[in-house]
Amino acid sequence: MRKFVNDLKYNKTGITMISLVITIIVLLILAGITIGAITGDNGIINNAGNAKEEAEIADEKEIVNTATVQAMGQNKFGNITKEDLQNFLDSNTGSNVTEVVKNIDDLIVYFKETNRFYNVDTDGNVTGPVEISKVTDEYPGDITKSSTGATLAGTIDEPYQINCIEDLCAFSNAVNSGESYFEKYIELTIDLDFLSSFSYINGSITVAGQIESKSSIEELMEELTENVGFVSIGNTTNYFQGSFLGNGHSIGHLFINSSNDYIGFFGYINSYSSRIEHLNLEDVQIKGNNYVGGIIGQASGYVPVTDCSVSGYITGNNQVGGIAGRLDALNANNINYATVTGNTLVGGIVGNTWGSYHPSSSNKNYGNISGNSEVGGIIGRLSYGIVEKSVNYGEINGNTKIGGVIGRMYYNSGVIVRNCYNVGNIKGESSIGGISGSIEIWNGSGGELYYSYNIGTVTANSNGGSIAGTNAGTVKNCYYLQGTYNGGINGEDIENQAESADEDFMKGPDFIDLLNTLNESTVWKQDIKNENNGYPVFEN
């Protein structure tokens, strides 16, 4: 082992590699071997280079494996710590040859001279070399500068940039200190993860605010992933008024542990010109009181949220949602995978929405959603607006007014749900429905439910239905799978409103034709890809 380690320190004496290569080439040419056979893609030199690289990788993996075994033996529980692994690597190879960094649950060993990375998981398994995307930013903590230092205007053509975790912290600090970024654009340029050292530059935060100044990556990571965690961007006093463009990138392991209202990645937005789009939050842990969501706690005014997704765990009290706690604007093409838990007005996408003329369309929920009252797979309470082409796959549980798509359709004739379906199981005490728990009337008019179907099991002690638990509004041409509940609306089938159908019919072309004829347009198609176990899916 000692000879092997010493060999890695690269002996500088003797014939140089260049001289050796030239000598070999000359001898091979004199022996009648062509230049192509020497230098081609499958030539002697290329093959020799590959063999050399493979030997280096094997040597580096042996170094990492040896140090890993030593580090695990050092710990009485057999765990691997960053400090122990680095100490044994330094002891075996010399200092400044490797660097160990934390990457979520694993450790990454970086060989500085060869620029290769190896992953060490919690069980001591070594894999690699692995591809690592490390953030770069010449001005961490200054979102008005690009990663190379160019000054940005904050316009749609030249948005401010989030290039690292330090930028996110500075952004939060600035908004919570009074900078609204009115009609400015901010973009996420790269995937980030709060638990990966590669998402940080140096851990130094110099902007005053609620996220305290730190001087190292380890200190900043600890503050952001333990105790209180990240501070939501904006509150009811100092709120965000710009637009955030995620560009399809993800932010991993967002951790917020608060007892306050207005909690989420964005806490509070108040604007009629903002939008949030193409942002993915992965493995979040978010806890708050009222108005709690993955992307936004509450957005007042008109703030469209589109093409976003959230996974992880979200917990609150009232008005809690996977995407937003309360949102009174367009939300489309959003997906929730998170487990969402609250008390009242709890939804897989939005807890409570009111006041949008624009349809909320093409949203999906896969997460399990639970609460006490007004709980829905897509929206907990729909007080005004249109919901269409949305689907719930998650289990929805609660006490009263629990629905696969909408918990409570409330207020007036401006409440419309059309062309939606539910797959998940729905369970509660009273006013429990496969599509909507309760469809209510106010001031002489009520909610409207059209052209939707349910194949999920509904369990209720009273006022249950495979389409709607109770109905004081209008239901037309909705269907449910036989056996999911004894009756479509409050225990009864009503012709041309809520009717049962068998599996063969609902999976067949006649059902597709019926739904599309009712719509007077092509909304539905057969599930030829078996995405929904053969039941109808949306055309677009």
XYZ file of C-alpha atoms in Angstrom, residues 14-522:
509
model
C 14.135 10.116 -15.289
C 12.937 10.247 -18.878
C 9.961 12.566 -19.483
C 6.666 11.293 -20.845
C 7.008 13.465 -23.978
C 10.482 12.124 -24.772
C 9.260 8.592 -24.231
C 6.312 9.043 -26.585
C 8.471 10.588 -29.336
C 11.010 7.792 -29.069
C 8.281 5.153 -29.317
C 6.716 6.842 -32.368
C 10.062 6.978 -34.204
C 10.795 3.308 -33.496
C 7.325 2.260 -34.629
C 7.625 4.216 -37.897
C 11.025 2.633 -38.574
C 9.335 -0.720 -38.012
C 6.866 0.067 -40.821
C 3.789 0.975 -38.757
C 1.667 3.804 -40.250
C 0.924 7.104 -38.551
C -2.818 6.251 -38.611
C -2.172 3.059 -36.703
C -0.309 5.119 -34.130
C -2.487 8.239 -33.769
C -5.969 7.188 -34.999
C -9.091 6.835 -32.870
C -8.246 3.192 -32.345
C -4.501 3.750 -32.577
C -1.735 2.725 -30.260
C -1.454 6.115 -28.530
C -5.205 6.459 -27.951
C -5.449 2.939 -26.588
C -2.453 3.562 -24.390
C -4.083 6.741 -23.103
C -7.288 4.876 -22.317
C -5.334 2.187 -20.499
C -3.504 4.851 -18.494
C -6.789 6.541 -17.546
C -8.361 3.240 -16.525
C -5.323 2.493 -14.355
C -5.572 5.938 -12.700
C -9.262 5.429 -11.980
C -8.614 1.996 -10.488
C -5.877 3.485 -8.299
C -8.097 6.370 -7.154
C -11.000 4.040 -6.333
C -8.640 1.857 -4.274
C -7.528 4.938 -2.354
C -11.141 5.923 -1.646
C -12.134 2.361 -0.707
C -9.191 2.031 1.686
C -9.905 5.365 3.395
C -13.616 4.529 3.605
C -12.939 1.256 5.386
C -10.588 3.049 7.772
C -13.158 5.806 8.459
C -15.919 3.289 9.155
C -13.627 1.381 11.502
C -12.828 4.603 13.327
C -16.512 5.160 14.189
C -18.016 2.860 16.814
C -21.318 2.842 14.906
C -19.646 2.172 11.570
C -20.699 5.560 10.219
C -18.650 7.648 7.816
C -18.034 11.278 8.642
C -16.647 13.873 6.300
C -13.859 14.693 8.739
C -12.729 11.082 9.283
C -12.723 10.302 5.560
C -10.673 13.421 4.782
C -8.189 12.656 7.553
C -7.513 9.126 6.275
C -7.245 10.327 2.674
C -4.696 12.967 3.725
C -2.794 10.383 5.736
C -2.659 7.944 2.832
C -2.027 10.308 -0.104
C -0.682 13.491 1.416
C -2.515 16.744 2.066
C -4.134 18.773 -0.722
C -4.498 15.774 -3.054
C -8.213 15.229 -2.351
C -11.165 17.154 -1.001
C -14.230 15.596 0.665
C -17.535 17.435 0.413
C -21.085 16.612 1.510
C -23.594 15.924 -1.246
C -27.078 15.362 0.244
C -26.776 12.079 2.177
C -23.518 10.975 0.546
C -19.918 12.167 0.462
C -17.986 13.111 -2.664
C -14.215 12.634 -2.926
C -12.598 15.054 -5.376
C -9.134 14.328 -6.810
C -7.793 17.771 -7.605
C -5.094 16.889 -10.150
C -7.232 14.612 -12.332
C -10.494 16.536 -11.697
C -12.420 13.322 -10.980
C -15.182 12.721 -8.420
C -16.168 9.562 -6.530
C -19.356 9.028 -4.549
C -19.338 7.330 -1.119
C -22.803 6.419 0.156
C -23.833 5.910 3.773
C -23.120 2.163 3.538
C -19.552 2.747 2.359
C -20.137 1.843 -1.300
C -17.811 3.693 -3.662
C -18.926 4.526 -7.218
C -17.405 6.619 -9.911
C -16.061 8.577 -11.459
C -19.357 10.491 -11.271
C -20.478 13.640 -13.060
C -20.774 16.569 -10.669
C -22.278 19.936 -11.552
C -20.623 22.518 -9.317
C -21.997 26.032 -9.353
C -19.823 28.952 -10.406
C -20.382 32.583 -9.531
C -17.862 35.412 -9.324
C -20.239 37.476 -7.176
C -22.127 35.091 -4.858
C -24.863 36.969 -3.024
C -25.372 39.570 -5.768
C -28.202 38.568 -8.119
C -27.725 41.703 -10.244
C -24.500 40.141 -11.565
C -24.179 37.180 -13.903
C -21.972 34.223 -12.942
C -19.140 35.886 -14.877
C -19.661 39.308 -13.299
C -21.661 41.129 -15.975
C -24.199 43.662 -14.681
C -27.816 42.644 -15.408
C -30.850 44.858 -15.987
C -33.541 42.631 -14.445
C -35.621 42.700 -17.644
C -37.235 39.766 -19.406
C -34.319 39.745 -21.870
C -31.685 40.218 -19.163
C -33.089 38.871 -15.887
C -31.281 38.902 -12.584
C -29.721 35.513 -11.867
C -29.796 32.924 -9.097
C -26.544 30.996 -9.605
C -25.952 29.513 -6.137
C -27.468 29.123 -2.666
C -25.805 32.346 -1.556
C -27.813 34.148 -4.252
C -31.054 32.619 -2.939
C -30.225 33.804 0.579
C -29.407 37.309 -0.625
C -32.638 37.371 -2.651
C -34.670 36.395 0.430
C -32.863 38.944 2.573
C -33.409 41.735 0.044
C -37.164 41.148 -0.336
C -37.717 40.770 3.397
C -35.778 44.005 3.936
C -38.039 45.978 1.577
C -36.788 45.403 -1.980
C -39.919 44.365 -3.937
C -38.214 43.877 -7.336
C -41.267 45.560 -8.855
C -41.747 44.285 -12.423
C -38.239 42.822 -12.400
C -37.395 39.315 -13.606
C -35.271 36.822 -11.703
C -34.193 33.518 -13.238
C -32.804 30.288 -11.823
C -29.839 29.297 -13.997
C -28.924 25.887 -12.556
C -30.229 23.060 -10.358
C -29.517 23.762 -6.676
C -29.725 21.625 -3.549
C -29.554 22.969 -0.006
C -27.878 19.733 1.148
C -25.147 19.714 -1.507
C -21.888 21.586 -0.986
C -21.645 21.886 -4.775
C -24.591 24.325 -4.736
C -22.637 26.800 -2.594
C -19.687 29.013 -3.499
C -18.139 29.927 -0.146
C -20.988 30.218 2.361
C -20.395 33.933 2.803
C -23.527 36.073 3.128
C -22.937 39.812 3.423
C -26.418 41.225 2.780
C -28.193 42.178 6.002
C -31.465 40.395 6.607
C -33.150 37.484 8.335
C -30.647 34.914 7.079
C -27.623 35.664 9.229
C -24.127 36.281 7.937
C -21.991 33.150 7.729
C -18.395 32.530 6.741
C -18.329 28.923 5.552
C -20.397 26.504 3.498
C -20.815 24.177 6.470
C -22.184 26.964 8.700
C -24.593 28.265 6.071
C -25.805 24.770 5.135
C -26.470 23.990 8.800
C -28.509 27.167 9.261
C -30.576 26.525 6.135
C -31.344 22.841 6.780
C -31.901 22.742 10.556
C -33.925 24.612 13.204
C -35.858 27.387 11.383
C -34.218 26.845 7.995
C -34.704 29.047 4.936
C -36.703 32.251 5.360
C -39.649 32.506 2.954
C -39.248 35.204 0.321
C -41.641 38.013 1.210
C -44.240 38.749 3.878
C -47.314 40.966 4.196
C -45.136 43.991 4.980
C -42.320 43.450 2.515
C -43.574 41.422 -0.428
C -42.255 40.299 -3.788
C -43.616 42.064 -6.894
C -41.427 40.617 -9.624
C -41.473 37.443 -11.714
C -39.480 34.280 -11.096
C -38.434 32.100 -14.020
C -37.322 28.633 -12.970
C -36.292 27.591 -16.497
C -37.212 23.997 -15.619
C -34.496 23.809 -12.944
C -34.968 22.302 -9.503
C -34.230 23.374 -5.942
C -33.715 20.402 -3.643
C -34.288 19.986 0.103
C -35.873 23.356 0.844
C -36.389 23.303 4.624
C -38.689 25.763 6.410
C -39.809 25.199 9.987
C -41.999 28.100 11.104
C -45.045 28.850 13.235
C -45.846 31.946 11.172
C -48.406 32.577 8.437
C -47.477 33.000 4.761
C -44.904 30.248 4.433
C -43.459 28.705 1.264
C -40.549 29.299 -1.081
C -42.302 32.628 -1.625
C -44.160 33.666 1.505
C -46.274 36.490 0.121
C -46.613 38.072 -3.317
C -48.796 41.118 -3.987
C -48.890 42.039 -7.644
C -50.876 42.239 -10.855
C -47.824 41.851 -13.092
C -45.880 38.978 -11.506
C -45.686 35.349 -12.599
C -43.971 32.209 -11.325
C -43.145 29.508 -13.863
C -41.125 26.372 -14.636
C -39.860 25.862 -11.085
C -39.443 22.442 -9.451
C -39.034 21.981 -5.703
C -37.827 18.516 -4.706
C -37.926 16.821 -1.287
C -39.148 19.889 0.579
C -39.960 19.979 4.274
C -42.186 22.988 4.843
C -44.116 23.730 8.012
C -46.130 26.830 8.845
C -49.436 28.012 10.286
C -51.898 29.569 7.811
C -51.339 30.224 4.092
C -48.726 27.545 3.524
C -47.645 26.207 0.136
C -44.665 24.722 -1.648
C -44.195 27.494 -4.212
C -46.222 30.304 -2.565
C -47.915 30.817 0.797
C -50.319 33.405 -0.639
C -50.429 35.465 -3.797
C -52.716 38.517 -3.769
C -53.687 40.357 -6.909
C -53.145 38.301 -10.034
C -50.066 36.035 -10.020
C -50.203 33.108 -12.498
C -48.291 29.974 -11.458
C -47.559 27.578 -14.305
C -45.448 24.496 -15.036
C -44.246 24.054 -11.452
C -43.900 20.920 -9.327
C -43.346 20.092 -5.667
C -42.397 16.901 -3.826
C -41.787 16.223 -0.127
C -43.893 17.178 2.912
C -45.983 20.302 3.547
C -47.786 20.914 6.833
C -49.956 23.798 7.998
C -53.253 24.770 9.582
C -55.641 26.671 7.295
C -55.274 27.316 3.550
C -52.553 24.801 2.781
C -51.589 23.529 -0.675
C -48.887 21.617 -2.498
C -48.308 24.509 -4.900
C -49.939 27.406 -3.022
C -51.896 27.980 0.168
C -54.043 30.647 -1.477
C -53.907 31.675 -5.114
C -56.463 33.842 -6.923
C -55.120 33.521 -10.451
C -54.415 31.125 -13.268
C -52.580 27.970 -12.277
C -51.867 25.477 -15.039
C -49.686 22.459 -15.774
C -48.644 22.167 -12.141
C -47.924 18.834 -10.447
C -47.909 18.026 -6.762
C -46.163 14.916 -5.447
C -45.919 16.160 -1.864
C -47.818 14.840 1.136
C -49.948 17.797 2.270
C -51.476 17.976 5.765
C -53.631 20.723 7.250
C -56.857 21.501 9.063
C -59.226 23.403 6.750
C -59.019 24.444 3.073
C -56.361 21.938 2.083
C -55.543 21.036 -1.534
C -53.039 19.090 -3.551
C -52.513 22.115 -5.800
C -54.148 25.043 -3.947
C -55.819 25.225 -0.553
C -58.176 28.095 -1.408
C -58.806 30.040 -4.595
C -61.207 32.868 -5.383
C -61.500 35.545 -8.010
C -59.990 34.230 -11.261
C -61.811 34.394 -14.599
C -59.105 32.254 -16.167
C -59.409 28.450 -16.059
C -57.117 26.497 -13.789
C -56.151 23.764 -16.193
C -54.112 20.593 -16.580
C -53.044 20.223 -12.967
C -52.185 16.855 -11.411
C -51.937 15.651 -7.863
C -50.137 12.446 -6.871
C -49.656 13.266 -3.187
C -51.748 12.115 -0.235
C -53.817 15.028 1.089
C -55.426 15.130 4.536
C -57.239 17.608 6.741
C -60.436 18.172 8.696
C -62.732 20.037 6.317
C -62.759 21.360 2.737
C -60.040 19.058 1.452
C -59.526 18.326 -2.245
C -57.053 16.572 -4.489
C -56.712 19.705 -6.620
C -58.335 22.517 -4.583
C -59.720 22.570 -1.043
C -62.223 25.381 -1.583
C -63.156 26.787 -4.983
C -65.020 30.055 -4.385
C -64.880 31.469 -7.905
C -63.366 30.392 -11.185
C -63.059 27.411 -13.518
C -61.175 24.165 -12.988
C -60.735 21.885 -15.988
C -58.664 18.986 -17.359
C -57.234 18.176 -13.946
C -56.747 14.815 -12.237
C -56.138 13.440 -8.772
C -54.271 10.172 -8.154
C -53.599 10.629 -4.432
C -55.564 9.454 -1.396
C -57.725 12.218 0.090
C -58.767 11.947 3.749
C -60.704 14.181 6.113
C -63.893 14.722 8.046
C -66.354 16.820 6.055
C -66.510 18.291 2.522
C -63.828 16.051 1.072
C -63.474 15.573 -2.692
C -61.193 13.910 -5.193
C -60.869 17.127 -7.195
C -62.580 19.858 -5.128
C -63.453 19.702 -1.434
C -66.073 22.454 -1.499
C -67.527 24.301 -4.498
C -68.747 27.459 -2.850
C -70.261 30.867 -3.560
C -72.076 31.268 -6.911
C -72.505 30.348 -10.567
C -68.958 31.470 -11.275
C -67.756 28.156 -9.834
C -67.353 25.638 -12.672
C -65.597 22.251 -12.733
C -65.490 20.419 -16.063
C -63.607 17.583 -17.698
C -61.806 16.302 -14.624
C -61.327 12.829 -13.203
C -60.358 11.143 -9.973
C -58.414 7.912 -9.493
C -57.479 8.076 -5.808
C -59.482 6.748 -2.859
C -61.541 9.337 -0.950
C -62.446 8.858 2.701
C -64.318 10.956 5.272
C -67.393 11.298 7.472
C -69.939 13.477 5.663
C -70.209 15.312 2.308
C -67.665 13.073 0.612
C -67.466 12.865 -3.172
C -65.306 11.365 -5.870
C -65.143 14.685 -7.713
C -66.535 17.216 -5.201
C -67.465 16.804 -1.558
C -70.018 19.610 -1.539
C -71.584 21.725 -4.317
C -73.312 24.668 -2.674
C -75.713 27.482 -3.557
C -75.497 31.149 -2.618
C -77.794 34.041 -3.483
C -79.896 31.872 -5.774
C -77.159 30.233 -7.838
C -74.653 27.476 -7.261
C -71.632 25.638 -8.566
C -71.605 23.656 -11.804
C -69.983 20.257 -12.506
C -69.799 18.794 -16.016
C -68.357 15.891 -18.040
C -66.166 14.335 -15.354
C -65.680 10.809 -14.058
C -64.500 8.949 -10.970
C -62.933 5.482 -10.634
C -61.664 5.854 -7.049
C -63.343 4.270 -4.033
C -65.408 6.638 -1.864
C -65.973 5.956 1.838
C -68.484 8.072 3.811
C -70.737 7.674 6.860
C -73.315 10.106 5.459
C -73.890 12.302 2.392
C -71.550 10.391 0.148
C -71.460 10.011 -3.616
C -69.094 8.709 -6.230
C -69.451 12.070 -8.021
C -70.593 14.497 -5.290
C -71.444 14.105 -1.625
C -74.076 16.839 -1.606
C -75.349 19.021 -4.448
C -77.328 22.280 -4.426
C -75.951 23.405 -7.779
C -75.840 21.826 -11.221
C -74.351 18.473 -12.206
C -74.456 17.247 -15.815
C -73.239 14.096 -17.516
C -70.787 12.749 -14.945
C -70.003 9.059 -14.604
C -68.466 6.710 -12.095
C -67.194 3.153 -12.002
C -69.633 0.645 -10.596
C -68.759 -0.403 -7.072
C -66.850 2.749 -6.073
C -69.865 3.935 -4.025
C -73.557 3.180 -3.806
C -74.816 6.172 -5.781
C -73.481 9.155 -7.699
C -74.839 12.072 -5.633
C -75.696 11.647 -1.957
C -76.243 7.935 -2.440
C -78.391 8.203 -5.589
C -77.943 7.941 -9.343
C -79.674 10.691 -11.301
C -80.095 10.352 -15.052
C -78.017 12.799 -17.103
C -76.349 13.987 -13.906
C -74.447 11.190 -12.172
C -74.620 7.625 -13.458
C -72.647 4.427 -12.973
C -70.932 2.499 -15.760
C -68.988 -0.725 -15.969
C -65.270 -1.015 -16.621
C -65.590 -2.245 -20.200
C -67.729 0.728 -21.226
C -65.512 3.307 -19.484
C -62.398 1.905 -21.159
C -64.012 1.673 -24.574
C -64.340 4.079 -27.518
C -68.063 4.717 -26.928
C -67.310 6.449 -23.637
C -64.709 8.665 -25.334
C -67.210 9.567 -28.045
C -69.862 10.377 -25.454
C -67.604 12.716 -23.484
C -66.350 14.497 -26.592
C -69.862 14.836 -28.007
C -71.013 16.466 -24.794
C -68.092 18.891 -24.988
C -68.663 19.594 -28.690
C -64.877 19.325 -29.024
C -62.112 16.742 -28.665
